[in-house]
Tab-separated table of C-alpha atoms in Angstrom:
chain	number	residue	atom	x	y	z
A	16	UNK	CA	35.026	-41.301	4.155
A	17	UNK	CA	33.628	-41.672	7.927
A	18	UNK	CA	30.895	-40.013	10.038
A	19	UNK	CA	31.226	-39.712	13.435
A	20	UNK	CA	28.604	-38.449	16.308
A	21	UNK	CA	30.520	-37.497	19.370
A	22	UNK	CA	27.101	-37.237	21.896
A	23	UNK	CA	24.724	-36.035	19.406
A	24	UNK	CA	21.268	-35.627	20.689
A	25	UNK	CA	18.184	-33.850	19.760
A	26	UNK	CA	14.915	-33.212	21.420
A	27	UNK	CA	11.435	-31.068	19.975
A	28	UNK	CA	10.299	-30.007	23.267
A	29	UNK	CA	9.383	-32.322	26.233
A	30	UNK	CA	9.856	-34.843	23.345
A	31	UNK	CA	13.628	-36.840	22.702
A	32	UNK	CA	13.629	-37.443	19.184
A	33	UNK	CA	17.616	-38.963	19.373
A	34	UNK	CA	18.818	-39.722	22.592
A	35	UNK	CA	22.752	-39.022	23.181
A	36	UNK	CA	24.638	-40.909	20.587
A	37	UNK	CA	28.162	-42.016	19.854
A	38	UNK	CA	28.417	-43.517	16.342
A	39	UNK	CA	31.449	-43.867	13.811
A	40	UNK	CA	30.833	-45.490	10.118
A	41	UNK	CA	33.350	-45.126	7.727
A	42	UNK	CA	34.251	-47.378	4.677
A	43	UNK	CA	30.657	-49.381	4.680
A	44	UNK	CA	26.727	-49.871	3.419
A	45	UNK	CA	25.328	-49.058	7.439
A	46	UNK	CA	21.530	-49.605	7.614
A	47	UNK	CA	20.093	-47.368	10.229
A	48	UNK	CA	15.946	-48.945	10.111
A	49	UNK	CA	13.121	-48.760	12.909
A	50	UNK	CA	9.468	-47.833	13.610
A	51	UNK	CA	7.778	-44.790	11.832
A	52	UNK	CA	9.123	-42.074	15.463
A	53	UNK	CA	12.282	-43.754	15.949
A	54	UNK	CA	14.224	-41.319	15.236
A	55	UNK	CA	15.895	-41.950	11.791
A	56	UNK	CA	14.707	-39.261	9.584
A	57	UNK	CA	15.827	-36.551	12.335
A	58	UNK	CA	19.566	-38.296	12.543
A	59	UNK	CA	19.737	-37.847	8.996
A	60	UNK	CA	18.610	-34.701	9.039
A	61	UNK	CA	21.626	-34.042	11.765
A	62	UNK	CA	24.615	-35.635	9.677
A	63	UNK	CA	23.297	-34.023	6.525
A	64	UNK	CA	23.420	-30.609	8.747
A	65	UNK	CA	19.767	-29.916	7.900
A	66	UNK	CA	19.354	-30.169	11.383
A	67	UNK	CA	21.201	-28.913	14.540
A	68	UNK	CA	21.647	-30.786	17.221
A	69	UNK	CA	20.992	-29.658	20.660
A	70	UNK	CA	24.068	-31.215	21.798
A	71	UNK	CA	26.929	-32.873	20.561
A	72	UNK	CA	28.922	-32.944	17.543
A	73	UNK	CA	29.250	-34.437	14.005
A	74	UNK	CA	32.293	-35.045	11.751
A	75	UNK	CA	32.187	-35.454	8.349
A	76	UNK	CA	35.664	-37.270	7.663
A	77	UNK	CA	37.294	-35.325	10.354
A	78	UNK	CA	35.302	-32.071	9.187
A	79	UNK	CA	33.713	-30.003	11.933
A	80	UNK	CA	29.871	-29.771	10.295
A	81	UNK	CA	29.055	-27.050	12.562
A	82	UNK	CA	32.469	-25.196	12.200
A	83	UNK	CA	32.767	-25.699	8.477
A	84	UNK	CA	29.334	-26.813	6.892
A	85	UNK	CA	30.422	-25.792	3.437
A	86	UNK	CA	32.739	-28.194	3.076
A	87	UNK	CA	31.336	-31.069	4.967
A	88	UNK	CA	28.425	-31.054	2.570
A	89	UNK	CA	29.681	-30.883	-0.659
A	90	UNK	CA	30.984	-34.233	0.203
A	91	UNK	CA	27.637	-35.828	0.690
A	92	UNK	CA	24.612	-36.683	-1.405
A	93	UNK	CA	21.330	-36.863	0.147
A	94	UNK	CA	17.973	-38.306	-0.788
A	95	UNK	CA	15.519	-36.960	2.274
A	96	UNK	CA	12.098	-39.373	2.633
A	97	UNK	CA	9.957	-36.899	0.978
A	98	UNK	CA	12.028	-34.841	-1.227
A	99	UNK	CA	10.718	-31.242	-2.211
A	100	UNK	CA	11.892	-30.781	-5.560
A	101	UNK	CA	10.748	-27.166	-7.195
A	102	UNK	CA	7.583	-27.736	-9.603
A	103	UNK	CA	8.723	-24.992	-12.207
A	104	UNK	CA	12.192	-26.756	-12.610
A	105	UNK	CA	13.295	-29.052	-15.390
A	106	UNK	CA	14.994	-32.238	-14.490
A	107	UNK	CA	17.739	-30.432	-16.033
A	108	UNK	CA	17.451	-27.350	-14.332
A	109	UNK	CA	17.318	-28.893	-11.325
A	110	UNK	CA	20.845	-31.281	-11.887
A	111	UNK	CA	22.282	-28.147	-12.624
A	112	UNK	CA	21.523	-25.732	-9.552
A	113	UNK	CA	22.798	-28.694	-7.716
A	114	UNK	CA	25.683	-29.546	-9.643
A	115	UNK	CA	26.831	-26.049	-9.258
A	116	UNK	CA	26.362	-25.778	-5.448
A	117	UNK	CA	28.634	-29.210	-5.397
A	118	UNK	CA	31.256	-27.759	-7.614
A	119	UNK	CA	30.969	-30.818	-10.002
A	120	UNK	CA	33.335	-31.002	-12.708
A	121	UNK	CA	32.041	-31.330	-16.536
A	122	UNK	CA	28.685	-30.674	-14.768
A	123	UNK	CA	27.026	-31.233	-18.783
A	124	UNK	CA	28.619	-34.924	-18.648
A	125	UNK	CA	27.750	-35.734	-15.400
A	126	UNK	CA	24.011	-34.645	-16.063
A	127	UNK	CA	24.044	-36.749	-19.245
A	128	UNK	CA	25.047	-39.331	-17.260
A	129	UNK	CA	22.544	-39.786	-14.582
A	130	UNK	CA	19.558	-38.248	-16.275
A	131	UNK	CA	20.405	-41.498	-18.482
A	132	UNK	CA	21.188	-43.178	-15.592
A	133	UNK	CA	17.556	-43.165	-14.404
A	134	UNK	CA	15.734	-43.206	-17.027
A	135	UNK	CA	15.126	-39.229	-17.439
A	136	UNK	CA	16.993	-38.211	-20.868
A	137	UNK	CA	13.331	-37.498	-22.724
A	138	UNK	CA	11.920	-35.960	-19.640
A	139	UNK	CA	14.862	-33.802	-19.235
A	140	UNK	CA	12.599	-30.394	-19.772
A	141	UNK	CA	9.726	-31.465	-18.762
A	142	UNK	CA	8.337	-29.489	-15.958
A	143	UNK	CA	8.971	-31.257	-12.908
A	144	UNK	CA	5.386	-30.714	-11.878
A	145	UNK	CA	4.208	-32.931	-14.333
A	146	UNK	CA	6.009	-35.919	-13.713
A	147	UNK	CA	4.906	-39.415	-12.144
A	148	UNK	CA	5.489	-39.919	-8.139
A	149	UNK	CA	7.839	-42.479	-9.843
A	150	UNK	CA	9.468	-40.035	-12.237
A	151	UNK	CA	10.220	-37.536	-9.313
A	152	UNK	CA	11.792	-40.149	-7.020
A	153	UNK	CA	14.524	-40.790	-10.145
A	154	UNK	CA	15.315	-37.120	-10.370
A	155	UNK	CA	16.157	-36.751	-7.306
A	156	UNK	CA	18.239	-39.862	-6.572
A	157	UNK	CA	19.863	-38.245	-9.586
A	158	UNK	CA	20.698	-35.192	-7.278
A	159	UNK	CA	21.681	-37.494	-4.566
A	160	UNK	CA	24.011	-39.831	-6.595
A	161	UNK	CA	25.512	-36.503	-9.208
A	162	UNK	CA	29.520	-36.202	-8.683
A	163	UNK	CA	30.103	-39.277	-7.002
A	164	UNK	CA	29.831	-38.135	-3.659
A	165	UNK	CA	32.014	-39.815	-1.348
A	166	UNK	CA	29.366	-39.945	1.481
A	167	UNK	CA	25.321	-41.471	0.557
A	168	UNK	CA	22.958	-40.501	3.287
A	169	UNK	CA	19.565	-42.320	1.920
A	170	UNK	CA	16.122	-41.728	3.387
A	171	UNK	CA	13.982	-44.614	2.083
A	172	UNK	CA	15.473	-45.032	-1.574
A	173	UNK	CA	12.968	-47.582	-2.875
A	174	UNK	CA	9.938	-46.210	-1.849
A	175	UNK	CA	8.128	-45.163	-4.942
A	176	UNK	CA	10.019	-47.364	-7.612
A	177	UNK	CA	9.188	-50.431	-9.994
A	178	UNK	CA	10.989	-53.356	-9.194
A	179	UNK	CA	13.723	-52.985	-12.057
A	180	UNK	CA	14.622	-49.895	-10.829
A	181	UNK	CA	14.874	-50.780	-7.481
A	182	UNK	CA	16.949	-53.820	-8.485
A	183	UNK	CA	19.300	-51.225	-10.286
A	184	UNK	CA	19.501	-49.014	-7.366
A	185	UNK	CA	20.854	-51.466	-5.237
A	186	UNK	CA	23.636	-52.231	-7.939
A	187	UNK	CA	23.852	-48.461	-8.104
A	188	UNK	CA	25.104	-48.446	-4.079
A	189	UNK	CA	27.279	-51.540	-4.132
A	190	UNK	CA	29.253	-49.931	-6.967
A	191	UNK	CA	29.195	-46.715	-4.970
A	192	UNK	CA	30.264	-48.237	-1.755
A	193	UNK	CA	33.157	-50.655	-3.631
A	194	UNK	CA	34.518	-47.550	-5.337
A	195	UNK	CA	35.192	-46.120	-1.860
A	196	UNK	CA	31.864	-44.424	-0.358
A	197	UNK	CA	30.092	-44.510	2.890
A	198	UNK	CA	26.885	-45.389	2.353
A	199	UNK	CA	23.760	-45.231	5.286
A	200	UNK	CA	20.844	-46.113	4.448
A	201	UNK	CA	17.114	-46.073	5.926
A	202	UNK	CA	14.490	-48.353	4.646
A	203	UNK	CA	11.667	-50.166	5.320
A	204	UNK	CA	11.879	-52.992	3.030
A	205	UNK	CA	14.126	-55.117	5.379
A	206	UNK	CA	15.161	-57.257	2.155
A	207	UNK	CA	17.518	-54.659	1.032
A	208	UNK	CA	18.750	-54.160	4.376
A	209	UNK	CA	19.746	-57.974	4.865
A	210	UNK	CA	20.838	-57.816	0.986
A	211	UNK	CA	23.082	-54.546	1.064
A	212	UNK	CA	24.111	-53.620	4.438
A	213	UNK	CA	27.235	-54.760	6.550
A	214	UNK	CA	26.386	-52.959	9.320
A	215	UNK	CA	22.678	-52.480	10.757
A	216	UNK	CA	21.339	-50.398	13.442
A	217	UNK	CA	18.402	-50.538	14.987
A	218	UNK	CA	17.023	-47.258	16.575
A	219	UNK	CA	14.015	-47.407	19.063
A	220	UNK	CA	12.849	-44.068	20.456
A	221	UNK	CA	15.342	-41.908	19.910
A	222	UNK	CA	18.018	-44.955	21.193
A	223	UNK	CA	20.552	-47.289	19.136
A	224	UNK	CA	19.232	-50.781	20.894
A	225	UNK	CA	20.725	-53.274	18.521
A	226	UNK	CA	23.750	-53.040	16.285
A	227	UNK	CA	25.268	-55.688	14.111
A	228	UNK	CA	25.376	-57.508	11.113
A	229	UNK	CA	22.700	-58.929	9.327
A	230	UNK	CA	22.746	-62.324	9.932
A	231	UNK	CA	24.241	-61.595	13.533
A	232	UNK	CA	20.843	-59.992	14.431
A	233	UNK	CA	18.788	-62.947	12.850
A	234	UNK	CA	21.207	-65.441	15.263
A	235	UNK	CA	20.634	-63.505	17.886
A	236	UNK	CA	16.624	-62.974	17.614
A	237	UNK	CA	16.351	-66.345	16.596
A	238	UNK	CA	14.982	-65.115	13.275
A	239	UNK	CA	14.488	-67.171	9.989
A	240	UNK	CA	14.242	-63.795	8.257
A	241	UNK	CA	15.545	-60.010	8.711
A	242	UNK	CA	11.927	-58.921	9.186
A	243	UNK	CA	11.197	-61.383	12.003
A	244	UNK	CA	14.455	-60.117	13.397
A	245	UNK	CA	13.446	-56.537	12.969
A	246	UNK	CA	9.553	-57.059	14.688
A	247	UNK	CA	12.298	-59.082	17.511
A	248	UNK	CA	14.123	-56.235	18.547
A	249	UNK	CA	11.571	-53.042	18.170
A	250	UNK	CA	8.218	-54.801	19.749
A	251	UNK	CA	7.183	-52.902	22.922
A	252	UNK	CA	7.044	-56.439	24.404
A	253	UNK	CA	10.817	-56.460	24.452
A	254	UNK	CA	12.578	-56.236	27.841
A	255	UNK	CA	15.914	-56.307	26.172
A	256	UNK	CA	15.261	-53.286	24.196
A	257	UNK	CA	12.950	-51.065	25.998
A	258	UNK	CA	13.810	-47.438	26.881
């Protein structure tokens, strides 16, 4: 499973939100992290197909997302930073709207499973309205992560969860990713980043400025930790990275 931005770019007025972009990941955990206006959220948004771009293309493993958006997304699963989940929905309900629009098979099964999965079997009819900030986060991972998507686009997945959970999330995404799926991932916490990723871009106003592995980026920042390599490479006092 691959993406791959062929001159993808995107601008909200005067503003550049993702400067032209060439990108292929295919096969890997790729972190894509950097300051709150980078830029992340909106390439997401773009590969997801929430979002047109103003130029360029995407591919979702060789599909045209413009030409045949159908298809392209029922191969992904999505978890956007703030997800907007409908308040008079069950978790149930809700697993099973999407689970129909991804053409899941045994949809019952696979809403047993991650319901369980997370943590959500008693709260399966509860109204989602009255769930925890927590609670809401797990249901919908749970529509990210339902039918094994081939293709994880994550928008800060551990914001919001206790530390077990967020231990079992990471598991959650190696298993994913060694069972075949592209995974991309934005986050703040840079330990999960350095922990999970193979791959790590670093996006600066709009811009890809840095792009490596992990500990490649530490060597090269001189960094005894990811998040000293992180500050490194997106401080305003960087010549090597400005824009």
């Amino acid at each position: 499973m691959s993406i791959q931005l062929q001159g993808v770019t995107k601008r909200y007025g005067r503003i550049v939100a993702v400067q032209p972009l060439d990108l292929k990941i295919g096969g890997e955990i790729c972190g894509l992290i950097g300051n709150n206006g980078a830029g992340k959220s909106t390439l997401m948004k773009m590969i997801t197909g929430l979002l047109h771009p103003d130029a360029g293309r995407v591919e979702i493993n060789g599909i045209d997302l413009k030409k045949d958006p159908e298809e392209a997304k029922r191969q992904i699963g999505y978890l956007p930073e703030s997800p907007m989940l409908y308040p008079r929905l069950t978790p149930e309900e809700l697993l099973t709207y999407i689970a129909e629009i991804k053409n899941v098979p045994s949809p019952a099964a696979e809403i047993d499973r991650w319901l369980a999965t997370f943590g959500l079997s008693e709260k399966r009819r509860a109204l989602l309205r009255d769930l925890s900030f927590g609670m809401k986060k797990k249901v919908a991972l749970s529509t990210a992560f339902i039918g094994s998507p081939r293709l994880l686009i994550l928008d800060e997945p551990f914001n919001g969860l206790d530390v077990a959970t967020m231990e079992r999330l990471a598991e959650m995404i190696v298993e994913f990713n060694r069972n075949g799926a592209t995974v991309l991932i934005s986050s703040h916490l840079m330990e999960y980043v350095d922990r999970l990723c193979r791959r790590v871009l670093i996006l600066k106003k709009g811009a890809v400025v840095r792009e490596g592995t992990p500990e490649a980026l530490k060597e090269e920042a001189k960094a005894s930790s990811f998040h000293q390599a992180f500050l490194y490479f997106t401080s305003d006092g960087n010549p090597e990275t400005k824009n």
